[in-house]
Structure formats: structure tokens, C-alpha cells
XYZ file of C-alpha atoms in Angstrom:
659
model
C 0.000 0.000 0.000
C 1.192 3.511 -0.857
C 0.989 6.151 1.872
C -0.173 9.610 0.804
C 1.362 12.213 3.096
C 0.651 15.362 1.091
C -1.756 16.310 -1.695
C -1.438 19.140 -4.185
C -4.908 20.288 -5.236
C -4.902 21.118 -8.948
C -8.069 23.171 -8.718
C -9.640 26.188 -7.064
C -12.776 27.460 -5.343
C -15.233 25.310 -3.450
C -13.883 21.942 -4.616
C -10.384 22.896 -3.446
C -11.846 23.738 -0.022
C -13.704 20.403 0.009
C -10.489 18.465 -0.652
C -8.625 20.488 1.993
C -11.239 19.458 4.578
C -10.716 15.796 3.705
C -6.945 16.258 4.041
C -7.366 17.847 7.471
C -9.615 14.983 8.556
C -7.020 12.404 7.480
C -3.932 14.250 8.710
C -2.610 14.899 5.202
C -0.695 18.070 4.299
C -2.596 20.091 1.678
C -0.976 22.245 -1.002
C -2.951 24.827 -2.984
C -1.971 26.398 -6.276
C -3.445 29.728 -7.269
C -3.700 32.304 -10.028
C -3.238 36.030 -9.516
C -7.012 36.499 -9.295
C -7.222 33.854 -6.544
C -4.341 35.127 -4.398
C -6.637 36.068 -1.502
C -9.182 33.279 -1.982
C -10.400 31.175 0.934
C -8.936 27.928 -0.375
C -5.479 29.531 -0.492
C -5.837 30.692 3.109
C -7.032 27.290 4.318
C -4.355 25.126 2.681
C -1.215 24.196 4.621
C 0.931 25.521 1.773
C 0.221 27.521 -1.375
C 2.143 28.100 -4.593
C 1.531 31.017 -6.975
C 1.244 30.016 -10.628
C 1.333 33.521 -12.114
C -1.261 34.742 -14.591
C -5.030 34.374 -14.692
C -6.173 32.602 -17.841
C -6.861 28.882 -17.236
C -4.317 27.925 -19.918
C -1.639 29.819 -17.977
C -2.635 28.487 -14.565
C -4.872 25.559 -13.646
C -4.574 23.916 -17.071
C -0.805 24.324 -17.324
C 0.785 20.850 -16.967
C 4.279 22.125 -16.401
C 3.385 24.657 -13.714
C 1.171 22.213 -11.818
C 3.743 19.413 -11.842
C 6.568 21.790 -10.926
C 4.529 23.013 -7.949
C 3.960 19.411 -6.853
C 7.664 18.625 -7.092
C 8.687 21.846 -5.332
C 6.426 21.056 -2.366
C 7.243 17.327 -2.411
C 3.575 16.443 -2.780
C 2.905 12.707 -2.731
C -0.256 12.991 -4.808
C -2.344 15.360 -6.929
C -6.114 15.654 -6.633
C -7.582 17.286 -9.762
C -11.083 17.953 -8.372
C -13.461 18.387 -11.307
C -13.023 20.418 -14.484
C -9.592 21.701 -15.552
C -7.260 18.643 -15.653
C -9.587 16.155 -13.943
C -10.420 14.200 -17.116
C -7.147 14.704 -18.952
C -5.542 11.329 -19.641
C -2.231 12.916 -20.638
C -2.034 14.694 -17.286
C -2.808 11.494 -15.374
C -0.002 9.798 -17.314
C 2.381 12.707 -16.651
C 1.696 12.418 -12.918
C 2.502 8.709 -12.933
C 5.679 9.254 -14.949
C 6.739 11.914 -12.434
C 6.258 9.511 -9.541
C 3.196 11.375 -8.262
C -0.068 9.583 -7.433
C -3.017 10.812 -9.491
C -6.152 10.655 -7.331
C -8.587 9.462 -9.948
C -9.089 6.661 -12.456
C -6.409 5.153 -14.643
C -5.340 7.136 -17.694
C -6.692 4.545 -20.140
C -10.161 4.733 -18.533
C -10.123 8.512 -18.903
C -8.994 8.211 -22.506
C -11.650 5.661 -23.433
C -14.459 7.704 -21.881
C -13.062 10.988 -23.229
C -14.238 9.929 -26.664
C -18.024 9.686 -26.630
C -18.021 7.499 -29.730
C -15.453 5.070 -28.274
C -17.337 5.021 -24.973
C -20.546 4.155 -26.773
C -18.908 1.252 -28.626
C -17.423 -0.116 -25.401
C -20.767 0.033 -23.603
C -22.523 -1.741 -26.474
C -19.993 -4.553 -26.169
C -20.841 -4.952 -22.463
C -24.637 -5.023 -22.768
C -25.217 -1.456 -21.612
C -28.147 0.087 -23.586
C -26.984 2.962 -25.816
C -28.902 5.655 -27.700
C -29.448 4.981 -31.426
C -27.141 7.206 -33.452
C -24.113 7.679 -35.692
C -20.471 7.851 -34.572
C -18.503 7.179 -37.761
C -15.373 8.610 -39.356
C -17.270 10.307 -42.186
C -17.755 13.781 -40.716
C -19.353 15.404 -43.749
C -22.553 17.402 -43.497
C -24.088 15.132 -46.120
C -23.457 12.017 -44.013
C -24.906 13.613 -40.887
C -27.977 14.728 -42.827
C -28.497 11.209 -44.193
C -28.034 9.608 -40.769
C -30.447 12.063 -39.169
C -33.111 11.109 -41.703
C -32.492 7.438 -40.902
C -32.621 7.920 -37.113
C -35.591 10.277 -37.254
C -35.836 13.855 -36.002
C -35.289 15.364 -33.515
C -31.595 14.500 -33.212
C -28.740 15.760 -31.066
C -25.366 16.808 -32.467
C -22.627 16.222 -29.877
C -18.913 16.914 -29.801
C -17.050 13.602 -29.543
C -14.579 15.155 -27.096
C -17.217 17.311 -25.424
C -18.708 17.930 -22.043
C -20.519 20.598 -20.046
C -23.002 21.319 -22.823
C -20.336 22.606 -25.237
C -20.550 21.590 -28.888
C -24.143 20.390 -28.571
C -27.116 21.352 -30.725
C -30.647 19.985 -30.919
C -31.842 19.652 -34.518
C -35.614 19.382 -34.802
C -35.994 19.424 -38.593
C -33.830 19.059 -41.732
C -33.722 22.807 -42.434
C -31.809 23.351 -39.172
C -29.088 20.776 -39.796
C -26.524 22.879 -41.677
C -26.447 25.825 -39.257
C -26.508 23.547 -36.190
C -23.725 21.394 -37.649
C -21.499 24.404 -38.375
C -22.106 26.057 -34.995
C -21.573 22.850 -33.012
C -18.307 22.074 -34.828
C -17.030 25.623 -34.313
C -17.896 25.594 -30.610
C -16.312 22.154 -30.160
C -13.124 23.290 -31.897
C -12.862 26.362 -29.665
C -13.665 24.475 -26.456
C -11.804 21.182 -26.959
C -9.489 21.656 -29.940
C -11.389 18.869 -31.721
C -14.425 19.409 -33.945
C -15.338 15.730 -34.460
C -19.079 15.201 -34.005
C -21.500 12.357 -33.369
C -25.249 12.115 -33.791
C -27.881 10.663 -31.469
C -31.628 10.324 -31.359
C -32.976 13.119 -29.175
C -35.673 12.276 -26.669
C -37.591 15.472 -25.993
C -38.951 14.763 -22.521
C -36.278 12.508 -21.127
C -34.931 12.584 -17.600
C -31.233 12.642 -16.707
C -30.336 10.092 -14.029
C -26.805 9.183 -12.983
C -25.220 6.590 -10.711
C -22.203 7.208 -8.511
C -19.726 4.355 -8.964
C -16.517 3.403 -7.179
C -13.884 0.827 -8.017
C -10.584 -0.248 -6.498
C -7.383 -1.951 -7.664
C -8.582 -5.265 -6.222
C -11.421 -5.772 -8.708
C -14.268 -4.437 -6.573
C -16.921 -2.223 -8.150
C -20.033 -0.830 -6.468
C -22.574 1.953 -6.907
C -23.696 4.469 -4.301
C -27.242 4.970 -5.623
C -28.645 7.427 -8.133
C -28.896 11.184 -8.501
C -31.701 12.871 -10.437
C -30.290 15.739 -12.528
C -33.101 16.446 -15.001
C -33.738 20.099 -14.176
C -31.351 21.804 -16.589
C -30.929 24.831 -18.808
C -28.650 24.781 -21.852
C -27.516 21.274 -20.801
C -26.280 22.648 -17.457
C -27.675 21.153 -14.249
C -29.620 23.418 -11.882
C -30.934 20.986 -9.278
C -29.748 17.551 -8.191
C -31.671 15.286 -5.840
C -31.570 11.752 -4.506
C -33.405 9.437 -4.552
C -35.019 10.126 -7.919
C -38.719 11.004 -7.493
C -39.718 8.804 -10.466
C -37.403 5.795 -10.498
C -39.159 2.514 -9.702
C -37.313 -0.182 -7.776
C -37.165 -2.464 -10.820
C -35.827 0.182 -13.215
C -33.329 1.348 -10.589
C -32.049 -2.206 -10.246
C -31.586 -2.496 -14.018
C -29.841 0.880 -14.314
C -27.611 0.127 -11.328
C -26.630 -3.187 -12.916
C -25.742 -1.362 -16.145
C -23.672 1.143 -14.163
C -21.694 -1.691 -12.579
C -21.249 -3.305 -16.011
C -19.847 0.011 -17.259
C -17.395 0.121 -14.351
C -16.273 -3.450 -14.979
C -15.911 -2.816 -18.716
C -13.325 -0.178 -17.832
C -11.705 -2.065 -14.933
C -12.616 1.168 -13.207
C -10.638 2.488 -10.240
C -11.681 5.406 -7.979
C -14.777 7.641 -8.245
C -16.868 8.001 -11.375
C -20.403 8.641 -12.546
C -22.393 6.712 -15.140
C -25.026 8.938 -16.732
C -28.254 7.692 -18.320
C -31.358 9.180 -19.872
C -34.761 7.785 -18.939
C -37.440 8.185 -21.615
C -41.152 8.768 -21.115
C -41.906 5.101 -21.831
C -39.494 3.894 -19.131
C -36.562 2.947 -21.381
C -33.082 4.015 -20.343
C -29.909 4.565 -22.361
C -26.253 5.181 -21.573
C -25.036 8.764 -21.978
C -21.455 8.857 -20.712
C -19.081 8.102 -17.854
C -17.635 11.095 -16.037
C -14.220 9.898 -14.900
C -13.966 12.175 -11.887
C -15.733 13.374 -8.787
C -18.952 15.170 -9.753
C -19.975 18.677 -8.732
C -23.063 17.122 -7.138
C -21.246 14.473 -5.070
C -22.487 16.034 -1.763
C -25.991 14.737 -2.570
C -24.655 11.181 -2.406
C -22.665 11.941 0.735
C -25.781 13.269 2.473
C -27.921 10.170 1.827
C -25.151 7.626 2.499
C -23.197 9.357 5.263
C -19.980 8.484 3.402
C -17.030 10.780 2.626
C -16.351 10.305 -1.087
C -13.156 12.373 -1.124
C -11.753 10.273 1.704
C -12.693 7.167 -0.296
C -10.860 8.595 -3.314
C -7.696 9.112 -1.294
C -7.855 5.670 0.301
C -8.377 3.947 -3.055
C -5.486 5.970 -4.532
C -3.295 4.558 -1.758
C -4.133 1.070 -2.995
C -6.636 0.209 -0.274
C -9.685 -1.987 -0.743
C -12.962 -0.054 -0.924
C -14.224 0.647 2.621
C -17.450 -1.181 1.659
C -17.346 -3.918 -0.977
C -20.766 -5.541 -0.490
C -23.392 -3.654 -2.502
C -26.143 -4.412 0.012
C -24.134 -2.690 2.764
C -24.158 0.719 1.050
C -26.460 2.863 3.218
C -29.283 5.040 1.903
C -31.232 7.232 4.282
C -33.541 10.190 3.779
C -33.562 12.705 0.953
C -30.968 15.205 -0.265
C -31.211 18.168 -2.636
C -28.477 20.393 -4.071
C -28.711 23.741 -5.849
C -25.971 25.732 -7.563
C -25.764 29.423 -6.717
C -24.327 31.244 -9.725
C -23.217 34.806 -10.402
C -25.561 35.263 -13.343
C -28.529 37.363 -14.407
C -31.761 35.369 -14.658
C -33.444 38.400 -16.229
C -30.940 38.587 -19.093
C -30.654 35.059 -20.390
C -28.466 33.924 -17.469
C -25.496 35.957 -18.658
C -22.559 35.689 -16.230
C -22.108 38.516 -13.736
C -19.047 39.809 -11.936
C -18.536 41.988 -8.898
C -17.586 42.052 -5.240
C -19.410 40.006 -2.615
C -20.313 42.768 -0.157
C -22.165 40.439 2.204
C -22.002 36.635 2.472
C -23.815 34.849 5.264
C -24.708 31.160 5.596
C -27.451 29.411 7.561
C -26.283 27.309 10.495
C -28.835 24.542 10.970
C -29.016 20.764 11.055
C -29.090 19.035 7.690
C -27.750 22.056 5.783
C -24.388 22.108 4.056
C -22.647 24.794 2.023
C -19.855 24.148 -0.433
C -18.838 27.756 -0.993
C -15.964 29.524 -2.668
C -16.393 33.012 -1.240
C -16.495 35.193 1.824
C -17.497 38.814 2.318
C -15.148 41.057 0.332
C -14.217 38.507 -2.352
C -14.306 39.394 -6.041
C -15.989 37.173 -8.629
C -13.879 37.573 -11.778
C -14.415 36.848 -15.468
C -11.751 34.159 -15.640
C -13.509 31.135 -14.163
C -16.826 29.385 -13.671
C -19.504 31.694 -12.162
C -20.533 29.234 -9.429
C -20.411 30.914 -6.009
C -21.617 28.034 -3.864
C -23.562 24.800 -3.701
C -26.438 24.667 -1.229
C -27.194 21.144 -0.008
C -29.918 20.014 2.393
C -30.939 16.685 3.906
C -34.270 15.697 5.444
C -36.275 12.549 6.135
C -38.310 12.836 2.914
C -38.568 14.853 -0.286
C -41.264 17.282 0.878
C -39.291 18.116 4.017
C -36.076 18.545 2.012
C -37.754 20.909 -0.452
C -39.317 22.940 2.376
C -35.929 23.219 4.064
C -34.189 24.302 0.847
C -36.788 27.027 0.257
C -36.122 28.276 3.801
C -32.334 28.160 3.341
C -32.537 30.145 0.092
C -34.405 32.885 1.941
C -31.944 32.974 4.825
C -28.719 32.921 2.787
C -27.249 36.383 2.150
C -25.245 36.997 -1.020
C -25.245 40.718 -1.778
C -23.063 42.813 -4.053
C -23.550 41.173 -7.430
C -26.335 39.631 -9.470
C -27.070 35.955 -8.732
C -29.711 33.340 -9.540
C -30.725 32.978 -5.869
C -34.228 34.394 -6.261
C -34.823 32.339 -9.408
C -33.892 29.182 -7.500
C -36.394 29.959 -4.752
C -39.020 30.677 -7.412
C -38.396 27.226 -8.912
C -39.059 25.590 -5.557
C -42.472 27.260 -5.501
C -43.558 25.684 -8.817
C -46.029 22.824 -8.466
C -44.558 20.582 -11.171
C -41.091 20.813 -9.617
C -42.471 20.193 -6.138
C -44.164 17.062 -7.478
C -41.084 15.924 -9.410
C -42.893 16.242 -12.748
C -40.104 17.686 -14.867
C -37.621 16.746 -17.579
C -34.532 18.163 -19.279
C -36.545 20.493 -21.562
C -38.860 21.944 -18.943
C -37.721 25.510 -19.614
C -38.069 25.069 -23.377
C -41.637 23.794 -23.156
C -43.121 25.902 -20.354
C -43.360 29.595 -19.548
C -41.793 29.257 -16.077
C -38.895 31.534 -16.963
C -41.094 34.088 -18.741
C -43.491 34.296 -15.790
C -40.582 34.742 -13.409
C -39.153 37.572 -15.495
C -42.539 39.283 -15.750
C -43.029 39.128 -11.989
C -39.555 40.473 -11.313
C -39.815 43.374 -13.759
C -42.070 45.314 -11.365
C -40.152 47.565 -8.980
C -40.023 46.336 -5.378
C -41.374 49.151 -3.188
C -40.849 47.926 0.372
C -37.087 47.266 0.045
C -36.677 50.835 -1.230
C -38.557 52.185 1.795
C -36.259 50.150 4.048
C -33.242 51.560 2.202
C -34.410 55.164 2.626
C -34.948 54.601 6.355
C -31.549 52.916 6.606
C -29.852 55.862 4.896
C -31.792 58.340 7.076
C -30.671 56.496 10.193
C -27.028 56.489 9.048
C -27.113 60.246 8.462
C -28.863 60.843 11.768
C -26.175 58.958 13.697
C -23.372 60.942 12.038
C -24.800 64.427 12.696
C -22.543 66.721 14.696
C -24.425 70.013 14.226
C -27.962 70.667 15.534
C -28.027 67.179 16.932
C -31.462 67.689 18.480
C -33.014 68.003 15.021
C -33.715 64.811 13.092
C -31.935 64.106 9.817
C -33.727 65.618 6.803
C -35.572 68.141 8.993
C -37.035 71.025 6.994
C -38.474 74.343 8.090
C -41.284 73.720 5.593
C -43.068 71.012 7.548
C -45.414 70.105 4.716
C -42.721 69.286 2.171
C -41.414 65.714 2.568
C -37.863 64.552 2.008
C -37.369 62.134 -0.880
C -34.971 59.618 -2.437
C -35.093 58.659 -6.109
C -33.995 55.183 -7.179
C -33.397 53.400 -10.456
C -34.515 49.762 -10.340
C -34.034 48.081 -13.704
C -36.067 50.130 -16.173
C -38.150 51.738 -13.424
C -37.562 55.011 -11.596
C -39.106 55.145 -8.125
C -39.369 58.085 -5.725
C -39.734 57.402 -1.997
C -41.207 60.406 -0.160
C -40.849 60.399 3.617
C -41.521 62.755 6.501
C -40.417 62.457 10.126
C -43.333 62.540 12.571
C -43.668 61.850 16.300
C -44.579 58.208 15.738
C -41.833 57.573 13.183
C -42.279 58.223 9.467
C -45.047 58.936 7.015
C -44.123 57.581 3.591
C -45.669 57.717 0.144
C -44.603 55.857 -2.995
C -46.590 55.849 -6.234
C -49.679 57.235 -4.445
C -49.503 54.511 -1.794
C -49.186 55.637 1.826
C -47.320 53.868 4.620
C -46.559 54.423 8.288
C -43.147 53.221 9.424
C -40.824 53.157 12.401
C -37.232 51.993 12.854
C -36.968 49.296 15.530
C -33.232 48.589 15.300
C -30.319 48.953 12.925
C -26.639 48.128 12.518
C -23.990 48.529 9.822
C -25.676 46.216 7.299
C -29.247 45.663 8.465
C -32.392 47.421 9.597
C -35.505 46.158 11.370
C -38.619 48.215 10.723
C -42.343 48.172 11.300
C -44.098 49.009 8.052
C -47.790 49.558 8.717
C -48.554 46.472 10.850
C -45.754 44.183 9.631
C -42.305 43.886 11.221
C -39.563 43.119 8.704
C -35.779 42.834 8.690
C -33.633 43.825 5.717
C -29.960 43.285 4.951
C -28.368 46.152 3.004
C -24.985 46.452 1.301
C -23.379 48.941 -1.044
C -23.061 52.666 -1.562
C -24.506 54.530 -4.526
C -25.599 51.193 -5.924
C -27.324 49.281 -3.145
C -28.390 45.677 -2.630
C -31.388 45.141 -0.350
C -32.694 41.746 0.799
C -35.596 40.980 3.089
C -34.945 38.218 5.613
C -36.625 34.923 4.612
C -36.742 35.918 0.939
C -34.117 35.163 -1.697
C -34.955 38.261 -3.733
C -32.226 40.914 -3.723
C -33.296 44.337 -4.968
C -30.452 46.055 -6.796
C -30.956 49.795 -7.078
C -29.006 52.940 -7.842
C -29.604 56.141 -5.891
C -30.289 58.894 -8.413
C -29.042 62.446 -8.127
C -31.647 64.950 -7.002
C -30.802 67.102 -9.997
C -30.690 65.172 -13.278
C -27.247 64.608 -14.787
C -26.595 65.116 -18.497
C -27.514 61.922 -20.301
C -24.668 59.870 -21.692
C -24.674 60.102 -25.450
C -25.707 56.882 -27.121
C -23.599 56.125 -30.174
C -25.792 55.353 -33.154
C -24.911 51.972 -34.601
C -22.708 51.165 -31.609
C -22.487 47.616 -30.230
C -21.551 47.199 -26.572
C -20.468 44.215 -24.483
C -23.496 42.603 -22.766
C -21.225 41.208 -20.042
C -17.624 41.532 -18.872
C -15.218 39.115 -20.503
C -12.508 38.424 -23.063
C -12.717 38.915 -26.816
C -12.080 35.454 -28.275
C -12.342 36.343 -31.940
C -13.219 39.357 -34.094
C -14.995 38.014 -37.172
C -15.183 41.220 -39.256
C -12.878 43.980 -40.446
C -13.370 47.695 -40.882
C -15.141 48.356 -44.175
C -16.821 44.926 -44.366
C -20.437 44.743 -45.479
C -22.542 42.746 -43.012
C -26.077 41.419 -43.071
C -28.643 41.182 -40.295
C -27.902 38.233 -38.003
C -24.277 37.897 -39.150
C -21.781 37.048 -36.401
C -19.484 40.001 -35.635
C -17.340 38.770 -32.740
C -17.202 36.162 -29.983
C -16.967 37.185 -26.326
C -16.332 34.710 -23.512
C -16.984 35.141 -19.812
C -16.761 32.489 -17.104
C -16.454 29.710 -19.707
C -19.588 30.889 -21.559
C -19.281 32.058 -25.160
C -21.562 34.803 -26.475
C -21.707 35.692 -30.167
C -22.496 39.332 -30.975
C -24.541 39.553 -34.184
C -25.592 42.411 -36.452
C -29.022 43.911 -35.784
C -29.357 45.153 -39.367
C -27.617 45.231 -42.751
C -24.780 47.743 -42.975
C -21.047 48.434 -43.068
C -18.403 48.207 -40.331
C -17.320 51.792 -39.613
C -15.063 51.278 -36.580
C -13.739 48.406 -34.464
C -12.612 49.424 -30.987
C -11.329 46.100 -29.633
C -8.924 43.320 -30.575
C -8.724 39.584 -29.952
C -7.726 38.772 -26.325
C -8.843 42.194 -25.030
C -10.525 42.185 -21.604
C -13.695 44.305 -21.619
C -16.238 45.426 -19.047
C -19.998 45.234 -19.540
C -21.089 48.229 -21.627
C -17.731 48.654 -23.398
C -18.150 49.946 -26.963
C -17.003 47.129 -29.265
C -17.673 48.304 -32.806
C -19.857 50.587 -34.875
C -22.010 49.786 -37.895
C -23.480 52.269 -40.341
C -26.824 50.779 -41.273
C -27.989 50.677 -44.893
């Protein structure tokens, strides 16, 4: 048996912190590596040692073989844990670790390589009696061949990058007229993301569910599963919610799928942690999707229902130990677990990534609640990496109790200072079909859940603005040094109220307030309120508004973030000047960046004629690509950016003179 005394963590954020905790539990020295942007991150502070990589781009830092291996050698690390993403499923890196005499905490390189090719994986599973989706995975990569195969399989079909993952290089094709554009876009995205534009084709099941099984194997021939995870609630092929057990899986189908998962593990002679993913169709048939040869983002769901530490298991297996449990019937399963991913993204603007500073981060401390977070108050969320801020995980005796607890936790968690999907997540938990488990991978495509949410959120929130005005009044009142016996905002014209004007999205709201003996008289949009301040501190205020007592958390200055306790909704608002400022001139024909990020490619040149819908440039932020297209026919007059430029949201990119 090999003894692991120190582990270099070739990752960042919440998964790095998770691995550090396992190291501390086992008495293993942990070594972090970090980019310039992560120099002050929590995982760097918590590790026993830390090595700067220099730079920020993933290719210069967490994906750089040489830097990672040099850091491991410099710190005399016994092993490397890749976490997930970055180098976790890179067979060449696993081989390089072994050749350097460093233990790679993960599966064998040949398993990674076999499963890294979706077409090869599919062939291997077919040979071991694992049901696979009907499709095409041949060497002929011509558009004509894909069109012919799609006709044979029957629409709709799914184009997938052979080397893909994470939803990249995937396009649903519902009819023949869509094939050419989908084929070209999928190949381009795959080439940019993976350096390989090879594609495969599969039958697409429109209302399928995504169910996966956690597997584990060791070097002694043992292979087991640790039950299923339901991951069907997705947008753009990215998981939003994971839960276990599945709300729809019958005992007989679970047994069949679990058997197929074990067959997949044995086909690979699999060692360490992995996940076998399946789709479950409306008629109860299931098919193999892929094997993720790493620890999954959603592994805490399995840990919560089994009580097992999967990272500890990974380390023990990497040392050459036998699996802690080898008898399938001895794997525990108790209660219900749910996980949500809190992202820095704008649910009102197509889930575009957001950046900013976390001005207030506060977690709920209660039984059965677990956070896997990457941030603390004061941290910056940058454009360089994935926008996930934290994973929220709850456990309860049954599904209804777990969902109730998660709704409560979403309301109690404070994340202020940047735009997140927190309120959208709480909204999802209020939807009847999700509460009942009646959903599938295309729920957002086939329902108006997102549209209804956006319509509800577009209305300005009045009460948080009242709380903010009272909070600001109280701050001014406490700082007064002159005429201290007069309240803040006192006027010699008693009948004229004080006011604050706020911009909330597209809405401008004026809060009028007047100090009276009993507190405040307030009017907003012809609605009248009576209010009093019960207590306040640096970032919160407790008020009575008419008959209701409410507590609000507030962060920011100029631009404020206001959140009512028990609700996930954060109202972002800008305090407007009392006298209007000159309006910023809008450049006719100008195209601005919809989000902060890096210019990946400029597709046009000055003087080019362009047509409506034509791609102009590609911008990436937090691993998401966004193509800027022309709104009308015209000519390129000016281009203000270059490839590899870093831009902020609102930066002028180029100008078109319309025909």
C-alpha cells in the first residue's frame, strides 16, 4: 500500500476547499496552487501551503501541466487531486503524474482516454450489454453524411462533440432545415472548447430525464454503486438541481440501471470515483449517456444520503486500499438530499454571467444544511472562471421536508453585491410541477416558467426601497454633529417631505418620507405607509411598516443591494441624483459588451459589409461564449477592440453604419 502524506490540489474554489477538509480529517498536508485572481481566496488561506502560478487565464494556470507538476515537485507532494473540471479528465495529465512519480487521485489514464471519446465510450458500452442511444459515430464527418443519418434515425436528433462535455458543442436539430447551421455552430464551438471538432449524432428524446449513478472501483477488482442522482432540471444542458433518490425511479428500473452502471465500471476495470449517466425516456426505457471519470460537482448529494465521505474514499483507493465497503447491500441510503448551484448570473438577461464584489455573504447554520462555498465577504468574482459561487445542499427525512428546508435556506442565505440566480432558484421551488417531481430536461423550453418569473420580477419592489431610505436616514442621523437635536432631513417647511429617487431596472421610483412623532409617514406611487425603525446596525435594519415587522440586509453605496430576511430576492438599485445629470450620449450603430469578458475572436474587419444576423465577434466570460450579431444590414465603420482584449460590460465594441 502507498501512503499519501501530502496532496497538491490542482483546482480552485469550493472543490479545493472540500479536498482540503478531507486532508485535514485524514492528517494529510494540503498544497494549494493559485492564479493572480485567486491570491486572496479562501482555499489559499485554508491550505497548509500555497504556490503562486502567475497569470489568470486557465491555460496559464490551472490547465498548465508544467506549472502544476513543478509546484507538486517543489512542495514534495505525494499525490495530486484534480477535483473536477480543468485537468480532472485529462488522460495525458494522469499519465504525466505517474511518470513523475506522483499519485493521481482518480481513475487510470486509459479509462479517462476511453471515456473521453463519446463514440469510443458508446462502442465499449454496447460490447458490455449497456443500452446505448441509437445514433451515428462514424469517421465520415461530412454534413451530407450527418444529414443522411439524421433522416435514418428520425428527427429530432442531437449533435454532440465527440470530445465534449458541459453542454459545449451540442445542438438539438428538430428538422432538416436546421441541420446545416446547427452542424457548423456545433463544430465551431467544439473546436474552440476542446481543440477537436469531431461530431457524433444521437436520437434526441424530448422529454427525457437525466439520471446518474455514482460508482466506485478499487485496484482489487471491486466495483459498487452508491445509488442514483436525479439531474433532469437543466438549462442549456447545465444542471440546476440535483436530488436523490429520484422522485420517479421505480425499484425495478433502478435495479436495471444500477446493474448497467456496474457493467460500465467493470468494462473499464474502473478504479476510484466516477459517474455513469443515463437518460430515462417517457416510456421507461433508459440509455447510456457517458461516464464522467472524476468526482462530480453534485457528489455532496450522495454523501448526504449515504453518510460516506467520497473524497476520503478517493484518497484511500489511490493509496491502494480496498474499498471501505465492498458488499453492494451494505451501502447505506437514508432520507432525501437536494443540491442547488448558486451562480453569479442574471436570470433576467438570459443567465449571462455577472461579476462583482461580494459585499455580504452569510450562511445558515442549521441541522441538515451544508454549504460548499468559494467566497467570503469582500471577495471578487472575476471573469476568468466558472460563475458558481456556492452549492447549497440540504438533507431531510423525505422529499417534501427537504424541499421545504431548501426554500427556507434560500431565503436565509445572504449573497449581496452582485447579481445571482438565488431568487430564481427559490421561485423554482415554488412551482407545483417541480415540487411534485414532474419535470424533464426540456422543462424551460416547453413551459413559460422563466417568462413568468421575469414578468413578476420586472415590477419595482417598493418595500425594500422604503427600508433603504430609512436605513440611509438612520445612518445620516447617527453621524450628525451640528444641531443634533433636530432629526436628519428636517425642513423648516413642515409640509414638504424629504425624498430619495432610485433606479430599479427600467423603473424610476421616488420614496417620499416625513419624520413625525410616531416615526415616518411615507408615500410611494400614491400609496401611503406608516413606518418606524426598531433597530439597525452597519448592514441591516428592522422596521415596522404599517402592521408588519420586517428585517432587511443592506450592502453597497450609490448602488445598493437590499434583501428581506426569509426571501431570496435581492433588490439592486441605484440612488439617483436629485438634480438630473446630463444623459450619456448613445452612439448610433454602436455595439456594446453585454457582459464583462474576453474577446475570443473578431470576425469582421473595418469596411466589411454585413447582413442582419451575421456574427461580428465572440466574447467569452466564465467559460460561456456569447456571439455578438448584427441587428441590421450595414457596413463596419469602426472596431474598438482586438482579440484577447478584456472588456467590461457596456464597453463599446464596434460601430455599424446601417444601410
